[in-house]
Coordinates of C-alpha atoms in Angstrom, one line a residue:
M1073 CA 23.1 -0.2 30.0
K1074 CA 20.5 1.5 32.5
E1075 CA 20.6 0.6 36.4
T1076 CA 18.1 -2.0 35.6
F1077 CA 16.5 -4.5 32.7
F1078 CA 13.6 -2.6 32.8
R1079 CA 14.8 0.7 32.3
T1080 CA 17.0 -0.4 29.6
M1081 CA 14.0 -1.9 28.1
T1082 CA 12.6 1.8 28.4
W1083 CA 15.3 3.3 27.2
L1084 CA 15.5 0.9 23.8
H1085 CA 11.6 1.4 23.5
T1086 CA 11.9 5.2 23.2
W1087 CA 15.0 5.4 21.4
V1088 CA 14.3 2.8 18.8
G1089 CA 11.1 4.1 18.3
L1090 CA 11.9 7.7 17.9
L1091 CA 15.0 8.0 15.5
V1092 CA 12.9 6.0 12.5
C1093 CA 9.6 6.9 13.5
W1094 CA 8.8 9.5 10.3
V1095 CA 9.9 6.8 8.0
L1096 CA 7.7 4.1 9.6
L1097 CA 5.0 6.3 9.9
L1098 CA 5.3 6.8 6.1
V1099 CA 5.5 3.6 5.5
F1100 CA 2.7 2.2 7.4
F1101 CA 0.4 5.3 5.9
A1102 CA 1.4 4.0 2.3
G1103 CA 0.7 0.4 3.2
T1104 CA -2.7 0.8 5.0
L1105 CA -3.9 2.6 1.5
S1106 CA -2.2 -0.4 -0.1
Y1107 CA -5.1 -2.4 1.0
Y1108 CA -7.5 -0.6 -1.2
R1109 CA -4.7 0.2 -3.9
Y1110 CA -7.2 -1.8 -6.5
E1111 CA -10.0 0.5 -5.4
I1112 CA -8.2 3.5 -5.5
S1113 CA -7.1 3.0 -9.2
L1114 CA -10.5 2.6 -10.0
W1115 CA -11.5 5.8 -8.7
T1116 CA -8.5 7.7 -10.3
Q1117 CA -9.8 6.4 -13.8
P1118 CA -13.1 8.4 -14.1
E1119 CA -13.6 7.2 -17.7
L1120 CA -14.3 3.7 -16.4
H1121 CA -17.3 4.9 -14.1
K1122 CA -19.9 4.1 -16.3
E1123 CA -20.7 1.0 -18.4
V1124 CA -17.5 -0.6 -17.9
F1125 CA -17.9 -2.7 -14.4
Q1126 CA -18.9 -6.7 -15.2
D1127 CA -18.9 -9.7 -13.2
Y1128 CA -17.3 -12.9 -14.4
E1129 CA -19.2 -14.6 -16.7
K1130 CA -18.2 -18.5 -17.3
S1131 CA -20.7 -19.1 -20.0
Q1132 CA -19.5 -15.8 -21.9
L1133 CA -15.5 -16.8 -21.6
K1134 CA -15.6 -18.5 -24.8
A1135 CA -16.8 -15.6 -26.9
Q1136 CA -14.7 -13.1 -24.6
I1137 CA -11.7 -15.2 -25.4
A1138 CA -12.2 -15.3 -28.8
Q1139 CA -13.3 -11.7 -29.6
A1140 CA -10.1 -10.7 -27.9
Q1141 CA -7.7 -12.6 -30.0
A1142 CA -9.4 -10.8 -33.0
Y1143 CA -9.2 -7.2 -31.1
L1144 CA -5.6 -8.2 -30.4
T1145 CA -4.8 -9.6 -33.5
Q1146 CA -5.9 -6.2 -35.8
H1147 CA -4.5 -3.7 -33.2
A1148 CA -1.6 -5.7 -31.7
S1149 CA -0.2 -7.7 -34.4
D1150 CA 3.3 -6.8 -33.6
A1151 CA 3.6 -6.7 -29.7
K1152 CA 6.0 -8.4 -27.7
D1153 CA 2.8 -10.5 -25.7
W1154 CA -0.7 -10.0 -25.5
R1155 CA -2.6 -10.0 -22.1
I1156 CA -6.1 -10.6 -21.6
N1157 CA -7.5 -9.6 -18.2
L1158 CA -11.0 -11.1 -17.1
P1159 CA -12.9 -9.3 -14.4
T1160 CA -12.5 -9.9 -10.8
E1161 CA -13.6 -8.8 -7.4
R1162 CA -11.4 -5.9 -7.0
K1163 CA -10.9 -5.1 -11.1
P1164 CA -14.7 -5.7 -12.3
Y1165 CA -13.8 -5.1 -16.2
L1166 CA -12.4 -7.0 -19.0
S1167 CA -9.4 -5.5 -20.6
Y1168 CA -7.0 -5.9 -23.9
G1169 CA -3.6 -5.5 -23.4
W1170 CA -0.2 -5.4 -24.8
Q1171 CA 3.4 -4.7 -24.4
T1172 CA 5.2 -3.0 -27.2
Q1173 CA 8.5 -3.9 -28.3
P1174 CA 11.4 -2.3 -26.4
E1175 CA 13.0 0.7 -28.2
S1176 CA 17.2 0.5 -27.8
G1177 CA 18.5 1.0 -24.6
Q1178 CA 15.0 -0.5 -22.7
R1179 CA 14.3 -3.1 -20.7
R1180 CA 10.8 -3.4 -21.5
G1181 CA 8.3 -1.8 -23.9
K1182 CA 5.2 0.3 -23.2
F1183 CA 2.2 -1.4 -21.9
I1184 CA -1.1 -0.5 -23.4
E1185 CA -4.4 -1.4 -21.9
H1186 CA -8.1 -0.9 -23.6
I1187 CA -10.9 -1.8 -21.6
V1188 CA -14.3 -3.3 -23.0
K1189 CA -17.9 -2.1 -22.0
T1190 CA -20.5 -4.1 -20.6
D1191 CA -22.1 -4.3 -24.1
G1192 CA -19.0 -6.1 -25.2
K1193 CA -19.1 -3.8 -28.2
G1194 CA -17.3 -0.4 -27.0
I1195 CA -14.1 0.2 -26.4
I1196 CA -12.3 2.8 -23.9
T1197 CA -8.7 3.5 -25.2
D1198 CA -8.2 7.1 -23.8
T1199 CA -7.9 6.5 -20.0
R1200 CA -5.8 9.1 -18.2
D1201 CA -2.3 8.1 -17.0
S1202 CA -2.3 7.7 -13.7
R1203 CA -0.3 5.2 -11.1
G1204 CA -3.5 5.3 -8.6
G1205 CA -3.2 3.1 -5.5
H1206 CA 0.0 1.4 -7.3
F1207 CA 1.9 4.3 -6.3
F1208 CA 0.9 3.9 -2.3
Y1209 CA 2.3 0.2 -3.0
R1210 CA 5.4 1.0 -4.3
L1211 CA 5.6 3.6 -1.7
H1212 CA 5.5 1.9 1.4
F1213 CA 8.9 -0.3 0.1
D1214 CA 10.4 1.6 -2.7
L1215 CA 10.0 5.4 -1.2
H1216 CA 10.3 6.6 -4.6
Y1217 CA 13.1 8.8 -6.0
M1218 CA 15.8 6.8 -5.0
P1219 CA 17.5 3.6 -6.4
A1220 CA 14.6 0.9 -5.4
N1221 CA 17.6 -1.6 -3.5
I1222 CA 18.6 1.5 -1.0
A1223 CA 14.8 2.2 -0.5
R1224 CA 14.3 -1.5 0.6
W1225 CA 17.4 -1.7 3.0
I1226 CA 16.5 1.6 4.7
V1227 CA 12.6 0.2 4.7
G1228 CA 14.2 -3.2 6.3
F1229 CA 16.2 -1.4 8.7
C1230 CA 13.3 0.8 9.8
T1231 CA 11.0 -2.4 10.1
M1232 CA 13.9 -3.7 12.6
F1233 CA 13.6 -0.9 14.6
M1234 CA 10.1 -1.3 14.8
L1235 CA 10.0 -5.1 15.9
L1236 CA 12.7 -4.0 18.4
A1237 CA 10.0 -1.7 19.7
L1238 CA 7.3 -3.8 19.9
I1239 CA 9.1 -6.3 21.7
S1240 CA 10.8 -4.1 24.4
G1241 CA 6.9 -2.3 24.6
I1242 CA 5.7 -5.4 25.7
V1243 CA 8.2 -5.6 28.1
I1244 CA 7.6 -2.2 29.4
H1245 CA 4.2 -2.7 29.8
K1246 CA 3.5 -4.0 33.2
R1247 CA 0.0 -3.2 33.0
I1248 CA -1.1 -4.3 29.2
F1249 CA -4.5 -5.5 29.6
K1250 CA -5.5 -3.0 31.9
D1251 CA -4.1 -0.5 29.5
F1252 CA -6.3 -2.2 26.9
F1253 CA -9.3 -0.2 28.3
S1254 CA -7.8 2.7 29.9
F1255 CA -8.1 6.6 28.1
R1256 CA -8.3 9.5 30.0
R1257 CA -9.7 12.5 28.0
N1258 CA -8.3 16.2 28.4
K1259 CA -5.5 15.1 30.8
G1260 CA -2.8 16.6 28.6
S1261 CA 0.6 14.5 28.1
R1262 CA -1.5 11.3 30.2
S1263 CA -4.1 11.1 27.5
W1264 CA -1.4 11.1 24.6
L1265 CA 0.1 8.2 26.6
D1266 CA -3.3 6.2 26.7
A1267 CA -3.9 7.0 23.1
H1268 CA -0.2 5.5 22.6
N1269 CA -1.1 2.6 24.9
V1270 CA -4.5 2.0 23.4
S1271 CA -3.6 2.1 19.9
S1272 CA -0.4 -0.2 20.6
V1273 CA -2.3 -2.9 22.8
L1274 CA -5.6 -3.1 20.5
A1275 CA -3.7 -4.2 17.2
L1276 CA -0.8 -5.8 18.9
P1277 CA -1.0 -9.5 17.1
Y1278 CA -1.4 -6.9 14.1
H1279 CA 1.4 -4.9 14.6
L1280 CA 3.4 -8.1 15.2
M1281 CA 2.6 -9.9 12.1
I1282 CA 2.7 -7.0 9.4
T1283 CA 6.3 -6.2 10.9
Y1284 CA 7.9 -9.8 10.4
T1285 CA 6.2 -10.6 7.4
G1286 CA 7.4 -7.1 6.2
L1287 CA 10.9 -8.0 6.9
I1288 CA 10.1 -11.8 5.4
T1289 CA 8.8 -10.1 1.8
L1290 CA 12.2 -8.5 1.5
M1291 CA 14.4 -11.6 3.4
L1292 CA 16.4 -12.3 0.2
I1293 CA 17.6 -8.9 0.1
Y1294 CA 19.1 -8.6 3.8
M1295 CA 20.2 -12.4 3.9
P1296 CA 21.5 -13.4 0.4
W1297 CA 24.1 -15.4 1.9
G1298 CA 22.5 -19.0 1.5
I1299 CA 21.3 -18.1 -2.1
L1300 CA 24.9 -17.3 -3.2
T1301 CA 26.7 -19.9 -1.6
A1302 CA 24.2 -22.7 -3.1
Y1303 CA 24.2 -21.1 -6.5
D1304 CA 27.7 -19.6 -6.5
G1305 CA 26.7 -16.1 -6.7
D1306 CA 24.1 -16.9 -9.5
A1307 CA 20.5 -15.7 -8.6
R1308 CA 18.9 -16.1 -11.5
A1309 CA 19.6 -20.0 -11.7
F1310 CA 18.0 -19.5 -7.9
R1311 CA 14.9 -17.7 -9.3
A1312 CA 14.6 -19.9 -12.2
E1313 CA 14.3 -22.9 -9.8
L1314 CA 12.0 -21.4 -7.6
K1315 CA 9.5 -19.8 -10.3
P1316 CA 10.3 -22.3 -13.2
S1317 CA 7.0 -20.9 -15.0
R1318 CA 8.5 -17.5 -14.8
V1319 CA 11.5 -18.3 -17.0
Q1320 CA 11.1 -16.9 -20.2
I1321 CA 11.1 -18.3 -23.4
K1322 CA 13.0 -16.6 -26.4
P1323 CA 11.3 -16.7 -29.8
A1324 CA 12.7 -19.0 -32.4
D1325 CA 12.4 -16.5 -35.1
I1326 CA 10.6 -19.5 -36.9
P1327 CA 6.9 -17.7 -38.2
A1328 CA 4.1 -19.9 -37.1
D1329 CA 0.3 -19.2 -37.1
M1330 CA -1.2 -18.8 -33.8
I1331 CA -4.4 -21.4 -32.9
Q1332 CA -7.4 -20.1 -31.4
I1333 CA -7.2 -19.4 -27.7
D1334 CA -10.7 -20.6 -26.9
T1335 CA -10.1 -23.9 -28.2
L1336 CA -8.0 -24.3 -25.1
L1337 CA -10.3 -23.8 -22.9
P1338 CA -11.8 -27.4 -22.5
K1339 CA -7.8 -28.6 -21.7
V1340 CA -7.6 -26.1 -19.0
K1341 CA -11.2 -27.3 -17.3
D1342 CA -9.8 -30.7 -17.5
F1343 CA -6.7 -29.7 -15.1
W1344 CA -8.6 -27.0 -13.2
G1345 CA -12.3 -27.7 -13.2
D1346 CA -14.5 -24.6 -13.0
V1347 CA -12.1 -22.4 -11.0
P1348 CA -12.6 -18.8 -12.2
L1349 CA -9.7 -17.4 -14.4
K1350 CA -8.0 -14.0 -13.8
Q1351 CA -5.5 -13.7 -16.9
I1352 CA -4.2 -15.0 -20.3
V1353 CA -1.0 -14.0 -21.4
I1354 CA 0.1 -14.9 -25.2
S1355 CA 4.0 -14.2 -25.6
N1356 CA 6.3 -14.9 -28.7
L1357 CA 3.5 -14.3 -31.2
N1358 CA 3.3 -15.7 -34.2
D1359 CA 6.4 -17.4 -33.7
K1360 CA 7.3 -21.3 -33.1
N1361 CA 8.0 -20.5 -29.5
S1362 CA 4.8 -18.9 -28.9
R1363 CA 3.3 -19.3 -25.4
V1364 CA -0.7 -19.1 -24.0
S1365 CA -0.4 -19.0 -20.6
F1366 CA -3.5 -19.1 -18.0
Y1367 CA -4.0 -18.2 -14.5
Q1368 CA -6.4 -18.7 -11.9
N1369 CA -7.8 -16.2 -10.1
T1370 CA -6.8 -17.3 -6.7
Q1371 CA -8.0 -13.9 -4.9
Q1372 CA -10.1 -16.1 -2.1
S1373 CA -6.7 -18.0 -1.4
V1374 CA -4.2 -17.4 1.3
T1375 CA -1.4 -18.1 -1.3
D1376 CA 0.6 -15.2 -3.6
K1377 CA 1.6 -18.0 -5.7
R1378 CA 1.2 -17.4 -9.8
I1379 CA 1.0 -21.1 -11.2
P1380 CA -0.2 -21.1 -14.7
L1381 CA -1.1 -23.7 -17.0
I1382 CA 1.3 -23.3 -20.2
F1383 CA 0.6 -24.4 -23.7
S1384 CA 2.0 -24.1 -27.2
G1385 CA 0.8 -21.1 -29.1
T1386 CA 1.1 -23.4 -32.4
D1387 CA -0.4 -26.7 -31.8
G1388 CA -1.8 -26.2 -28.2
K1389 CA 0.3 -28.7 -26.6
L1390 CA 0.1 -28.8 -22.7
L1391 CA 3.9 -27.5 -21.7
S1392 CA 3.6 -26.7 -18.0
D1393 CA 1.1 -27.7 -15.7
T1394 CA 0.8 -27.5 -12.0
P1395 CA 3.9 -28.7 -10.2
V1396 CA 4.2 -31.1 -7.5
T1397 CA 3.5 -29.9 -4.0
P1398 CA 5.8 -27.7 -2.8
S1399 CA 8.1 -27.6 0.3
A1400 CA 7.0 -26.6 3.8
T1401 CA 9.3 -23.7 3.9
H1402 CA 7.6 -22.8 0.2
V1403 CA 4.5 -22.9 1.9
T1404 CA 5.2 -20.6 4.8
H1405 CA 6.6 -18.4 2.9
D1406 CA 4.0 -18.3 0.7
T1407 CA 1.5 -18.0 3.5
L1408 CA 3.4 -15.2 5.2
M1409 CA 4.0 -13.3 2.0
S1410 CA -0.3 -13.2 1.6
L1411 CA -0.5 -12.3 5.3
H1412 CA 1.0 -9.2 4.9
T1413 CA -0.5 -8.4 1.3
A1414 CA -3.6 -9.5 2.7
R1415 CA -4.6 -10.5 -1.0
F1416 CA -6.8 -13.0 0.3
A1417 CA -8.9 -10.6 2.3
E1418 CA -12.9 -10.3 2.0
P1419 CA -14.4 -7.3 2.2
V1420 CA -15.0 -7.3 6.1
L1421 CA -11.6 -8.7 6.9
R1422 CA -9.9 -6.1 4.2
A1423 CA -11.4 -3.5 6.4
F1424 CA -10.3 -4.8 9.7
F1425 CA -6.9 -5.0 8.2
F1426 CA -7.3 -1.4 7.4
I1427 CA -8.4 -0.1 10.5
C1428 CA -5.3 -1.8 12.1
G1429 CA -3.2 -0.1 9.9
I1430 CA -4.8 3.1 10.9
M1431 CA -4.0 2.4 14.5
G1432 CA -0.5 1.6 13.8
C1433 CA -0.2 5.2 12.4
A1434 CA -1.7 6.3 15.6
M1435 CA 0.7 4.0 17.7
I1436 CA 3.3 6.1 15.9
A1437 CA 2.5 9.3 15.8
T1438 CA 1.2 9.2 19.5
G1439 CA 4.7 7.9 20.5
T1440 CA 6.3 10.9 19.3
L1441 CA 3.9 13.3 20.1
L1442 CA 4.3 12.3 23.3
W1443 CA 8.1 12.5 22.8
A1444 CA 8.0 15.7 22.2
I1445 CA 5.3 16.8 24.9
K1446 CA 7.6 15.4 27.5
I1447 CA 10.8 17.2 26.5
R1448 CA 9.0 20.8 25.9
Q1449 CA 7.7 20.1 29.6
K1450 CA 11.1 19.5 31.1
Q1451 CA 12.3 22.5 28.8
Q1452 CA 9.5 24.9 29.5
K1453 CA 11.1 26.7 32.7
K1454 CA 13.9 27.7 30.2
I1455 CA 11.9 28.6 27.6
K1456 CA 9.8 30.7 30.0
D1457 CA 13.0 32.6 30.9
G1458 CA 13.5 33.6 27.1
A1459 CA 15.9 30.9 25.9
N1460 CA 15.0 28.7 22.5
A1461 CA 14.1 25.1 22.6
T1462 CA 16.7 22.6 22.0
L1463 CA 17.2 21.5 18.4
G1464 CA 16.4 18.5 18.7
L1465 CA 13.1 19.6 20.2
R1466 CA 12.3 21.9 17.2
L1467 CA 13.5 18.8 14.4
V1468 CA 10.9 16.3 16.3
E1469 CA 8.3 18.9 16.1
G1470 CA 8.9 20.4 12.7
L1471 CA 8.8 16.3 11.5
N1472 CA 5.8 15.8 13.5
L1473 CA 4.1 18.4 11.5
T1474 CA 5.3 17.5 8.5
F1475 CA 4.2 13.9 8.6
I1476 CA 1.7 13.3 11.0
A1477 CA -0.3 16.5 9.7
G1478 CA 1.1 16.6 6.0
L1479 CA 0.7 13.2 4.7
P1480 CA -2.9 13.5 4.7
L1481 CA -2.9 16.8 2.7
A1482 CA -0.7 15.1 0.6
T1483 CA -2.5 12.4 -0.1
C1484 CA -5.4 14.7 -0.8
S1485 CA -3.1 17.0 -3.4
F1486 CA -2.8 13.4 -5.3
F1487 CA -6.1 13.1 -5.6
Y1488 CA -7.0 16.3 -6.8
A1489 CA -3.9 16.3 -9.1
N1490 CA -5.7 13.6 -10.7
R1491 CA -8.2 15.3 -12.0
I1492 CA -7.1 18.7 -12.4
L1493 CA -4.1 17.9 -14.7
E1494 CA -4.6 17.6 -18.4
K1495 CA -5.4 13.7 -19.6
T1496 CA -2.8 14.6 -22.5
M1497 CA 0.1 16.1 -20.3
E1498 CA 3.7 14.6 -20.5
N1499 CA 4.7 12.3 -17.7
R1500 CA 1.1 13.2 -16.1
A1501 CA 1.3 10.1 -13.8
Q1502 CA 4.8 11.4 -12.4
W1503 CA 3.2 15.1 -12.0
E1504 CA 0.5 13.3 -9.7
I1505 CA 3.1 11.3 -7.8
N1506 CA 5.1 15.0 -7.6
S1507 CA 2.1 16.8 -6.0
F1508 CA 2.3 14.4 -3.2
F1509 CA 5.9 15.3 -2.1
I1510 CA 5.3 18.9 -3.2
A1511 CA 2.6 19.0 -0.5
L1512 CA 4.5 17.3 2.1
A1513 CA 7.7 19.5 1.3
L1514 CA 5.4 23.2 1.6
V1515 CA 4.2 21.7 4.9
A1516 CA 7.8 21.2 5.9
L1517 CA 8.7 24.2 5.2
L1518 CA 6.0 25.9 7.2
A1519 CA 7.5 23.4 10.1
C1520 CA 10.6 25.5 9.7
F1521 CA 8.9 28.7 10.8
N1522 CA 6.0 27.9 12.6
R1523 CA 4.8 24.9 14.6
G1524 CA 3.0 26.0 16.8
Q1525 CA -1.5 25.3 17.0
T1526 CA -1.7 27.9 14.0
S1527 CA 0.4 25.5 11.9
W1528 CA -1.3 22.2 13.2
R1529 CA -4.8 23.7 12.4
L1530 CA -4.1 25.4 9.2
V1531 CA -2.8 22.1 7.5
L1532 CA -5.3 19.8 9.6
R1533 CA -8.3 22.1 7.8
L1534 CA -6.9 22.2 4.2
S1535 CA -6.8 18.4 4.4
A1536 CA -10.3 18.1 6.2
A1537 CA -11.4 20.5 3.7
G1538 CA -10.2 18.9 0.7
L1539 CA -11.2 15.4 1.9
I1540 CA -14.7 16.5 2.6
A1541 CA -15.0 17.8 -1.1
I1542 CA -14.1 14.5 -2.5
P1543 CA -16.9 13.7 -3.8
M1544 CA -18.2 16.6 -5.2
L1545 CA -14.8 16.7 -7.3
N1546 CA -15.7 13.5 -8.5
A1547 CA -19.3 14.8 -9.3
L1548 CA -17.6 17.3 -11.1
T1549 CA -15.1 15.9 -13.0
S1550 CA -16.4 12.4 -14.0
N1551 CA -19.6 11.0 -15.6
S1552 CA -20.8 9.5 -12.3
H1553 CA -21.1 10.9 -8.9
L1554 CA -22.1 9.3 -5.2
I1555 CA -25.9 9.1 -5.4
S1556 CA -25.6 7.4 -9.1
N1557 CA -22.7 5.1 -7.9
I1558 CA -25.1 3.6 -5.0
N1559 CA -27.7 3.6 -7.5
E1560 CA -25.9 1.3 -9.7
Q1561 CA -24.3 -0.5 -6.6
Q1562 CA -20.8 0.4 -7.4
W1563 CA -19.6 -0.3 -3.9
A1564 CA -16.2 0.3 -4.5
L1565 CA -16.4 4.2 -5.8
V1566 CA -18.9 4.6 -3.1
G1567 CA -17.0 3.6 -0.2
F1568 CA -14.0 5.8 -1.4
D1569 CA -16.3 8.8 -1.4
L1570 CA -17.8 8.0 2.2
F1571 CA -14.2 6.9 3.4
C1572 CA -12.6 10.7 2.4
M1573 CA -15.7 12.3 3.6
L1574 CA -15.5 10.4 7.2
F1575 CA -11.7 10.8 7.8
G1576 CA -12.1 14.5 6.2
S1577 CA -14.5 15.0 9.3
A1578 CA -12.1 13.2 11.8
L1579 CA -9.5 15.9 10.8
W1580 CA -11.8 18.7 11.3
F1581 CA -12.6 17.4 14.7
A1582 CA -9.2 16.7 15.5
S1583 CA -8.2 20.6 14.5
N1584 CA -10.8 21.8 16.6
K1585 CA -9.2 20.0 20.0
L1586 CA -5.8 21.2 19.3
R1587 CA -4.5 22.5 21.9
D1588 CA -0.9 24.7 21.7
S1589 CA 1.9 22.3 23.5
T1590 CA 2.6 25.2 25.9
N1591 CA -0.7 24.8 27.4
L1592 CA -0.6 20.5 27.5
A1593 CA 2.9 21.6 29.3
K1594 CA 1.0 23.2 31.9
V1595 CA -1.2 20.4 32.8
K1596 CA -0.5 18.7 36.0
Q1597 CA 1.7 15.9 36.1
P1598 CA 0.1 12.5 36.7
T1599 CA 1.0 11.3 40.6
T1600 CA 2.9 7.9 40.6
Q1601 CA 0.1 6.0 42.6
G1602 CA -2.2 6.9 39.4
S1603 CA 0.4 5.9 36.5
Q1604 CA 3.3 4.1 36.5
L1605 CA 3.6 3.9 32.8
S1606 CA 3.8 7.5 33.1
Q1607 CA 6.7 7.1 35.2
T1608 CA 8.1 4.8 32.6
V1609 CA 8.0 7.3 29.7
K1610 CA 9.6 9.4 31.9
E1611 CA 12.6 7.2 32.4
G1612 CA 12.6 6.3 28.8
V1613 CA 13.3 10.1 27.7

């Protein structure tokens, strides 16, 4: 505890933010990209850029389902299950998928997906193996290369620190409304503090929401005691009661003929009306216990629930319909989950969430840069006399270079690997991911030897050049390009190319504005009268 409550909160804000800021930056960065994970996945599948995108057509639904069943019967008669994926707003194509029977020692079989061309006749079967945008989605809470449970505990720990940093930041902001409009350029540490304040205050409601709901999404991992007590440690029983429709029915091993799936559409309409469908899953094929499950397209609803209509696959009898109204607790949890993922967002709202996520990254980055600048200023006299910077300062500056400048370069490497690696390469999707972390590791290696202006400019300009050239890369490695995508109104691909160019240009501009941190240390300190918040940061560090 410090002398006053204000100074205690300042100290708390500084250290809970600093200790986990680089993990938080990775989580925020990957989570922000996840708002467009389906669009990123479309770009990473250049085989789908022509003659594939189509809208959901209610009049074509019966024929599409009948054709899908005939195709799956011919090509996947021995599969574990079938999946008919209908066009949606963010996955605008029709596809037939199936999961093969798991081999000995495997929990699940391999998932295969074939995409139908817009003419309804051609089938694309040779798409490249890529995780696409789903890599960033999993990265922001699973961290890759480690057991999922451990990674989620680490992310949860860092998220709790983030929540503490936000709350303590609100407490120490005496001039929070004035800081909303304050940004002074070319004022050294004062400018970094203003950038930190603006990025924090401008998107503060979003930061609080995304941090709190991030904890809620995994709360059963962090606080499992109520479930363990109520269900005598049987977590499966809890999940079965929470989501009874997801309980898998084992096959009866009694052969039975499948019905025509399209004949179930009138029954689906009787229950749901004319709502668009997203997916049809057929399990336990040609078995007495076969099931046909219909799922709605709830993309525009504030819900994360997937409540199916389940029919018998042999006689078409309805086995499970929409359950009774869920409890207030269930609805609240479901709404918070949807807020975190923004799965309901229209294009404009999704862009707003994305911008707020970028501001979260800026908030974290400027905070740790400000700390490093302040500490270097304190050590400047000793450094001028020939002493080395302290280990803590060198570590922070190295991690700043690695994550702040390195993450855009790593992402750029991921996109280039997607197009350069051979389509038939073994473990191709994993090597795309490996390229992301290899680029990050190379920046970390560079930071071990040089953390100054030269290294920052090098890394930022490499990222900028690579991102600006993304449209050219797409034109050279796919059957479409920016102009053709504009003409054909394929806005997901157009948006990806334009954003990469915009972000790359911003990085190039930033690299030109860089100053050496030693020069920043020479900037005159703001006076107490002109900057109470600067004094606040000094007290914190």
